[in-house]
Short mmCIF file of C-alpha atoms and ligand atoms in Angstrom, two decimals:
data_model
loop_
_atom_site.label_atom_id
_atom_site.label_comp_id
_atom_site.label_asym_id
_atom_site.label_seq_id
_atom_site.Cartn_x
_atom_site.Cartn_y
_atom_site.Cartn_z
CA MET N 1 72.56 -91.59 3.61
CA SER N 2 71.99 -91.07 -0.11
CA VAL N 3 73.08 -93.68 -2.67
CA GLY N 4 75.54 -91.23 -4.22
CA LYS N 5 77.21 -90.24 -0.94
CA ARG N 6 77.58 -93.87 0.17
CA ALA N 7 79.36 -94.86 -3.04
CA LYS N 8 83.14 -95.31 -2.76
CA ARG N 9 83.25 -95.28 -6.55
CA VAL N 10 80.62 -93.82 -8.85
CA THR N 11 79.58 -96.47 -11.38
CA THR N 12 76.85 -96.69 -14.00
CA HIS N 13 74.78 -98.64 -11.45
CA ILE N 14 75.18 -95.91 -8.84
CA LEU N 15 74.08 -93.27 -11.36
CA GLN N 16 71.02 -95.34 -12.27
CA ALA N 17 70.16 -95.75 -8.58
CA MET N 18 70.59 -92.00 -8.07
CA LYS N 19 68.06 -91.31 -10.82
CA GLU N 20 65.62 -93.84 -9.39
CA ASN N 21 66.08 -92.25 -5.92
CA GLY N 22 65.60 -88.71 -7.23
CA GLU N 23 69.18 -87.73 -6.27
CA LYS N 24 70.69 -85.17 -8.62
CA ILE N 25 73.97 -85.99 -10.37
CA ALA N 26 76.73 -83.33 -10.37
CA MET N 27 79.14 -83.41 -13.30
CA LEU N 28 81.94 -81.03 -14.36
CA THR N 29 84.62 -81.14 -16.99
CA ALA N 30 88.28 -81.64 -16.05
CA TYR N 31 91.42 -81.83 -18.15
CA ASP N 32 94.32 -82.08 -15.72
CA TYR N 33 95.47 -83.93 -12.60
CA SER N 34 95.50 -81.06 -10.09
CA THR N 35 92.01 -79.82 -10.90
CA ALA N 36 90.64 -83.37 -10.99
CA ARG N 37 91.99 -83.94 -7.45
CA ILE N 38 90.17 -80.87 -6.12
CA LEU N 39 86.87 -81.70 -7.88
CA ASP N 40 86.99 -85.34 -6.76
CA ASP N 41 87.82 -84.31 -3.19
CA ALA N 42 84.85 -81.91 -3.29
CA GLY N 43 82.56 -84.86 -4.10
CA ILE N 44 81.79 -84.46 -7.79
CA ASP N 45 79.99 -87.51 -9.23
CA ILE N 46 81.24 -87.47 -12.83
CA LEU N 47 84.28 -85.81 -14.42
CA LEU N 48 84.02 -85.33 -18.16
CA VAL N 49 87.24 -85.06 -20.10
CA GLY N 50 85.40 -83.03 -22.69
CA ASP N 51 86.55 -82.13 -26.16
CA SER N 52 85.93 -78.59 -24.85
CA ALA N 53 89.63 -78.99 -23.94
CA ALA N 54 90.14 -77.81 -27.52
CA ASN N 55 88.58 -74.47 -26.48
CA VAL N 56 89.63 -73.86 -22.88
CA MET N 57 93.00 -75.66 -22.83
CA ALA N 58 94.24 -75.13 -26.38
CA GLY N 59 92.45 -71.91 -27.44
CA HIS N 60 90.73 -73.29 -30.55
CA GLU N 61 87.49 -71.68 -31.70
CA THR N 62 85.64 -75.02 -31.98
CA THR N 63 85.98 -78.50 -30.47
CA LEU N 64 86.85 -80.07 -33.83
CA PRO N 65 90.67 -79.88 -33.81
CA ILE N 66 91.37 -81.98 -30.69
CA THR N 67 93.15 -85.25 -31.53
CA LEU N 68 92.86 -88.68 -29.99
CA ASP N 69 96.39 -88.44 -28.56
CA GLU N 70 95.56 -85.08 -26.97
CA ILE N 71 92.32 -86.28 -25.34
CA ILE N 72 94.15 -89.37 -24.05
CA TYR N 73 96.82 -87.14 -22.49
CA HIS N 74 94.11 -85.13 -20.68
CA ALA N 75 92.16 -88.26 -19.69
CA SER N 76 95.21 -90.02 -18.22
CA SER N 77 96.01 -86.92 -16.16
CA VAL N 78 92.44 -86.72 -14.82
CA VAL N 79 92.27 -90.45 -13.99
CA ARG N 80 95.42 -90.12 -11.85
CA GLY N 81 93.71 -87.40 -9.79
CA VAL N 82 90.50 -89.29 -9.02
CA ASN N 83 89.43 -91.73 -6.29
CA ARG N 84 85.64 -91.64 -6.39
CA ALA N 85 84.29 -89.87 -9.47
CA MET N 86 83.47 -91.65 -12.72
CA VAL N 87 85.71 -90.39 -15.53
CA VAL N 88 83.99 -90.08 -18.92
CA VAL N 89 85.99 -89.17 -22.04
CA ASP N 90 84.73 -87.53 -25.23
CA LEU N 91 85.47 -89.31 -28.50
CA PRO N 92 87.12 -86.62 -30.66
CA PHE N 93 85.49 -85.39 -33.86
CA GLY N 94 86.27 -87.71 -36.76
CA SER N 95 87.22 -90.66 -34.57
CA TYR N 96 83.85 -92.45 -34.57
CA GLN N 97 81.52 -91.13 -37.27
CA GLY N 98 83.24 -92.84 -40.22
CA ASN N 99 82.56 -96.44 -39.33
CA SER N 100 81.78 -98.46 -36.25
CA LYS N 101 85.08 -100.42 -36.30
CA GLU N 102 87.02 -97.18 -36.10
CA ALA N 103 84.70 -96.04 -33.29
CA LEU N 104 85.41 -99.22 -31.37
CA SER N 105 89.18 -98.98 -31.77
CA THR N 106 89.08 -95.31 -30.66
CA ALA N 107 87.07 -96.21 -27.56
CA ILE N 108 89.33 -99.17 -26.74
CA ARG N 109 92.46 -97.04 -27.07
CA ILE N 110 91.01 -94.42 -24.72
CA MET N 111 89.98 -97.00 -22.12
CA LYS N 112 93.24 -98.97 -22.30
CA THR N 113 95.70 -96.10 -22.23
CA SER N 114 93.96 -93.61 -19.94
CA GLY N 115 92.20 -95.87 -17.44
CA ALA N 116 88.92 -93.95 -17.89
CA HIS N 117 85.57 -95.53 -17.06
CA ALA N 118 83.33 -94.58 -20.00
CA VAL N 119 83.18 -92.64 -23.26
CA LYS N 120 80.80 -90.01 -24.59
CA LEU N 121 79.90 -89.30 -28.20
CA GLU N 122 77.56 -86.92 -29.98
CA GLY N 123 74.49 -87.86 -32.02
CA GLY N 124 71.60 -90.31 -32.20
CA GLU N 125 70.43 -92.49 -35.09
CA GLU N 126 73.45 -91.49 -37.24
CA VAL N 127 75.93 -93.04 -34.79
CA LYS N 128 73.80 -95.97 -33.61
CA GLU N 129 76.08 -98.60 -35.15
CA SER N 130 79.18 -97.09 -33.57
CA ILE N 131 77.53 -97.02 -30.14
CA GLU N 132 76.36 -100.63 -30.46
CA ARG N 133 79.83 -101.83 -31.43
CA ILE N 134 81.50 -99.96 -28.55
CA LEU N 135 78.96 -101.43 -26.13
CA THR N 136 79.72 -104.98 -27.32
CA ALA N 137 83.26 -104.49 -25.98
CA GLY N 138 81.82 -103.73 -22.53
CA ILE N 139 82.59 -100.02 -22.66
CA PRO N 140 79.88 -97.81 -21.14
CA VAL N 141 78.64 -95.08 -23.48
CA MET N 142 77.11 -91.70 -22.61
CA GLY N 143 75.11 -90.03 -25.40
CA HIS N 144 74.95 -86.32 -26.22
CA LEU N 145 72.00 -84.66 -27.99
CA GLY N 146 70.69 -81.14 -28.62
CA LEU N 147 73.47 -78.67 -29.29
CA THR N 148 76.27 -80.99 -30.34
CA PRO N 149 79.32 -78.73 -30.78
CA GLN N 150 81.09 -81.12 -33.18
CA SER N 151 78.30 -80.27 -35.69
CA ILE N 152 78.68 -76.50 -35.33
CA TYR N 153 79.37 -76.00 -39.03
CA LYS N 154 76.10 -77.77 -39.86
CA PHE N 155 74.09 -75.72 -37.32
CA GLY N 156 75.88 -72.45 -38.13
CA THR N 157 75.24 -71.00 -34.64
CA TYR N 158 75.38 -71.94 -30.94
CA THR N 159 71.73 -70.94 -30.33
CA VAL N 160 69.14 -73.09 -28.53
CA ARG N 161 68.32 -76.33 -30.39
CA ALA N 162 65.07 -78.25 -30.87
CA THR N 163 62.72 -75.28 -30.56
CA LYS N 164 60.79 -76.48 -33.63
CA LYS N 165 58.58 -79.59 -33.54
CA GLU N 166 60.50 -81.56 -36.16
CA GLU N 167 63.83 -81.23 -34.38
CA ALA N 168 62.21 -81.80 -30.97
CA ASP N 169 60.56 -85.01 -32.24
CA LYS N 170 63.88 -86.26 -33.60
CA LEU N 171 65.58 -85.47 -30.28
CA VAL N 172 62.97 -87.45 -28.31
CA ALA N 173 63.29 -90.37 -30.75
CA ASP N 174 67.10 -90.24 -30.51
CA ALA N 175 66.99 -90.18 -26.69
CA LYS N 176 64.78 -93.30 -26.70
CA LEU N 177 67.13 -94.95 -29.20
CA LEU N 178 70.15 -94.20 -26.99
CA GLU N 179 68.33 -95.79 -24.07
CA ASP N 180 67.29 -98.81 -26.16
CA VAL N 181 70.78 -99.52 -27.52
CA GLY N 182 72.20 -99.46 -23.98
CA CYS N 183 73.73 -96.04 -23.24
CA PHE N 184 74.01 -95.52 -19.45
CA ALA N 185 73.20 -91.78 -19.60
CA VAL N 186 72.65 -88.91 -22.01
CA VAL N 187 73.69 -85.27 -22.01
CA LEU N 188 71.14 -82.75 -23.34
CA GLU N 189 72.73 -79.44 -24.31
CA LYS N 190 70.96 -76.11 -24.78
CA ILE N 191 67.37 -77.17 -25.43
CA PRO N 192 64.07 -75.86 -23.98
CA ALA N 193 63.55 -76.87 -20.33
CA ASP N 194 60.10 -78.37 -21.03
CA LEU N 195 61.50 -80.65 -23.72
CA ALA N 196 64.36 -81.77 -21.45
CA LYS N 197 61.82 -82.50 -18.69
CA MET N 198 59.80 -84.59 -21.11
CA VAL N 199 62.86 -86.61 -22.14
CA ALA N 200 64.01 -87.14 -18.53
CA THR N 201 60.55 -88.49 -17.69
CA ALA N 202 60.26 -90.61 -20.83
CA ILE N 203 63.55 -92.49 -20.52
CA ARG N 204 64.85 -94.58 -17.64
CA ILE N 205 68.55 -93.68 -17.90
CA PRO N 206 69.95 -90.51 -16.27
CA VAL N 207 69.66 -87.30 -18.27
CA ILE N 208 72.36 -84.70 -17.57
CA GLY N 209 71.59 -81.17 -18.70
CA ILE N 210 73.66 -78.16 -19.73
CA GLY N 211 71.37 -75.29 -20.56
CA ALA N 212 68.45 -77.73 -20.39
CA GLY N 213 66.69 -76.46 -17.25
CA PRO N 214 66.23 -77.97 -13.80
CA HIS N 215 63.92 -80.92 -14.50
CA VAL N 216 66.63 -83.38 -15.51
CA ASP N 217 68.62 -85.87 -13.44
CA GLY N 218 71.84 -83.88 -13.19
CA GLN N 219 73.81 -80.89 -14.42
CA VAL N 220 77.14 -80.43 -16.16
CA LEU N 221 79.23 -77.29 -16.72
CA VAL N 222 82.65 -76.62 -18.16
CA VAL N 223 84.85 -76.08 -15.09
CA HIS N 224 86.68 -73.07 -16.58
CA ASP N 225 83.30 -71.36 -17.12
CA MET N 226 81.84 -72.00 -13.65
CA LEU N 227 85.08 -70.91 -11.96
CA GLY N 228 85.20 -67.72 -14.04
CA ILE N 229 88.52 -68.46 -15.73
CA THR N 230 86.91 -67.88 -19.14
CA GLN N 231 85.46 -64.40 -19.48
CA GLU N 232 84.07 -64.00 -22.95
CA PHE N 233 81.64 -66.99 -22.76
CA LYS N 234 78.43 -65.78 -21.09
CA PRO N 235 75.41 -67.91 -22.04
CA ARG N 236 72.25 -67.52 -19.96
CA PHE N 237 72.58 -71.03 -18.50
CA LEU N 238 76.01 -70.40 -16.98
CA ARG N 239 76.30 -69.69 -13.25
CA ARG N 240 79.76 -68.46 -12.25
CA TYR N 241 80.79 -69.53 -8.75
CA LEU N 242 84.10 -67.64 -8.76
CA ASN N 243 85.80 -64.97 -10.76
CA LEU N 244 89.17 -66.68 -11.02
CA TYR N 245 90.26 -64.62 -14.02
CA ASP N 246 90.43 -61.50 -11.85
CA ASP N 247 91.71 -63.34 -8.76
CA ILE N 248 94.59 -64.95 -10.66
CA LYS N 249 95.40 -61.72 -12.50
CA GLN N 250 95.58 -59.78 -9.22
CA ALA N 251 97.76 -62.43 -7.58
CA VAL N 252 100.15 -62.40 -10.54
CA GLN N 253 100.28 -58.59 -10.51
CA ARG N 254 101.21 -58.69 -6.79
CA TYR N 255 103.93 -61.27 -7.53
CA ILE N 256 105.35 -59.17 -10.39
CA GLU N 257 105.45 -56.12 -8.12
CA ASP N 258 107.18 -58.07 -5.32
CA VAL N 259 109.82 -59.34 -7.75
CA LYS N 260 110.44 -55.91 -9.29
CA LEU N 261 110.62 -54.22 -5.88
CA LYS N 262 112.96 -56.98 -4.61
CA GLU N 263 110.42 -57.85 -1.89
CA PHE N 264 110.34 -61.50 -2.96
CA PRO N 265 112.01 -63.65 -1.71
CA ASN N 266 112.46 -62.38 1.87
CA GLU N 267 114.73 -63.71 4.66
CA SER N 268 112.52 -66.70 5.49
CA GLU N 269 112.07 -67.64 1.82
CA GLN N 270 115.73 -68.41 1.15
CA TYR N 271 118.42 -70.94 2.21
O1 LIG C 301 83.09 -81.13 -24.15
C1 LIG C 301 82.33 -80.75 -23.23
O2 LIG C 301 82.71 -79.98 -22.35
C2 LIG C 301 80.95 -81.23 -23.24
C3 LIG C 301 80.01 -80.65 -22.23
C4 LIG C 301 79.61 -79.29 -22.61
C5 LIG C 301 78.84 -81.52 -21.99
O3 LIG C 301 80.60 -82.03 -24.04
#
């Protein structure tokens, strides 16, 4: 049996062994207890309590507005729904870039109050000190490079990153730095597949891609996107496995009709 399937709990060591064994890592986002239970039961390896909660749960245009209290609420709910998956939590925008002491206290608060297993933060060289300080407290850190949505106002668009040599070189250097400082994994978002392949070969730690092609160690998607709950978001990298928007809408329309026509509840649905 594969290393991943044998694991009762997915840990950083299991993920490392999966990479070394050539076993792909499956990661999705989750923000609530009920969904986390289903995804964990299905066998997902990592659940990311992403700051994308700002978009899909709260309806914000960017990921910037989510607060530490809000991400902790989502993380605690997800942790209660999980038996096997590793739960990784995004550090919200503004909670770690200022100085490394603030980064550490943010990470400690998340770990202590939610029961999560690791944190994720965006950036390379610029946040090195913050990552190092968090790691000294024994908290596993996942990096995030390429399209880093917390920097959307710097980029100006959500288009593919690192297509030019200078940015690609910086990304490779940042990925090596994240490995060297002790991150257990790194997410690469929306970069050319060849570049992602090069990074996944060059560094020892698992590389999880989103819009980064197939030659990485695992894949991550936002659960609302892959289940088809969101409709307007249609990047090329997204594969929709369901069309829940339509399914839920139709079910609700049937319910409304049953209520209006007095067909719900029936004899067996009352006391
Ligand atoms: O917040 C998020 O959902 C993420 C993934 C896109 C990797 O960071």
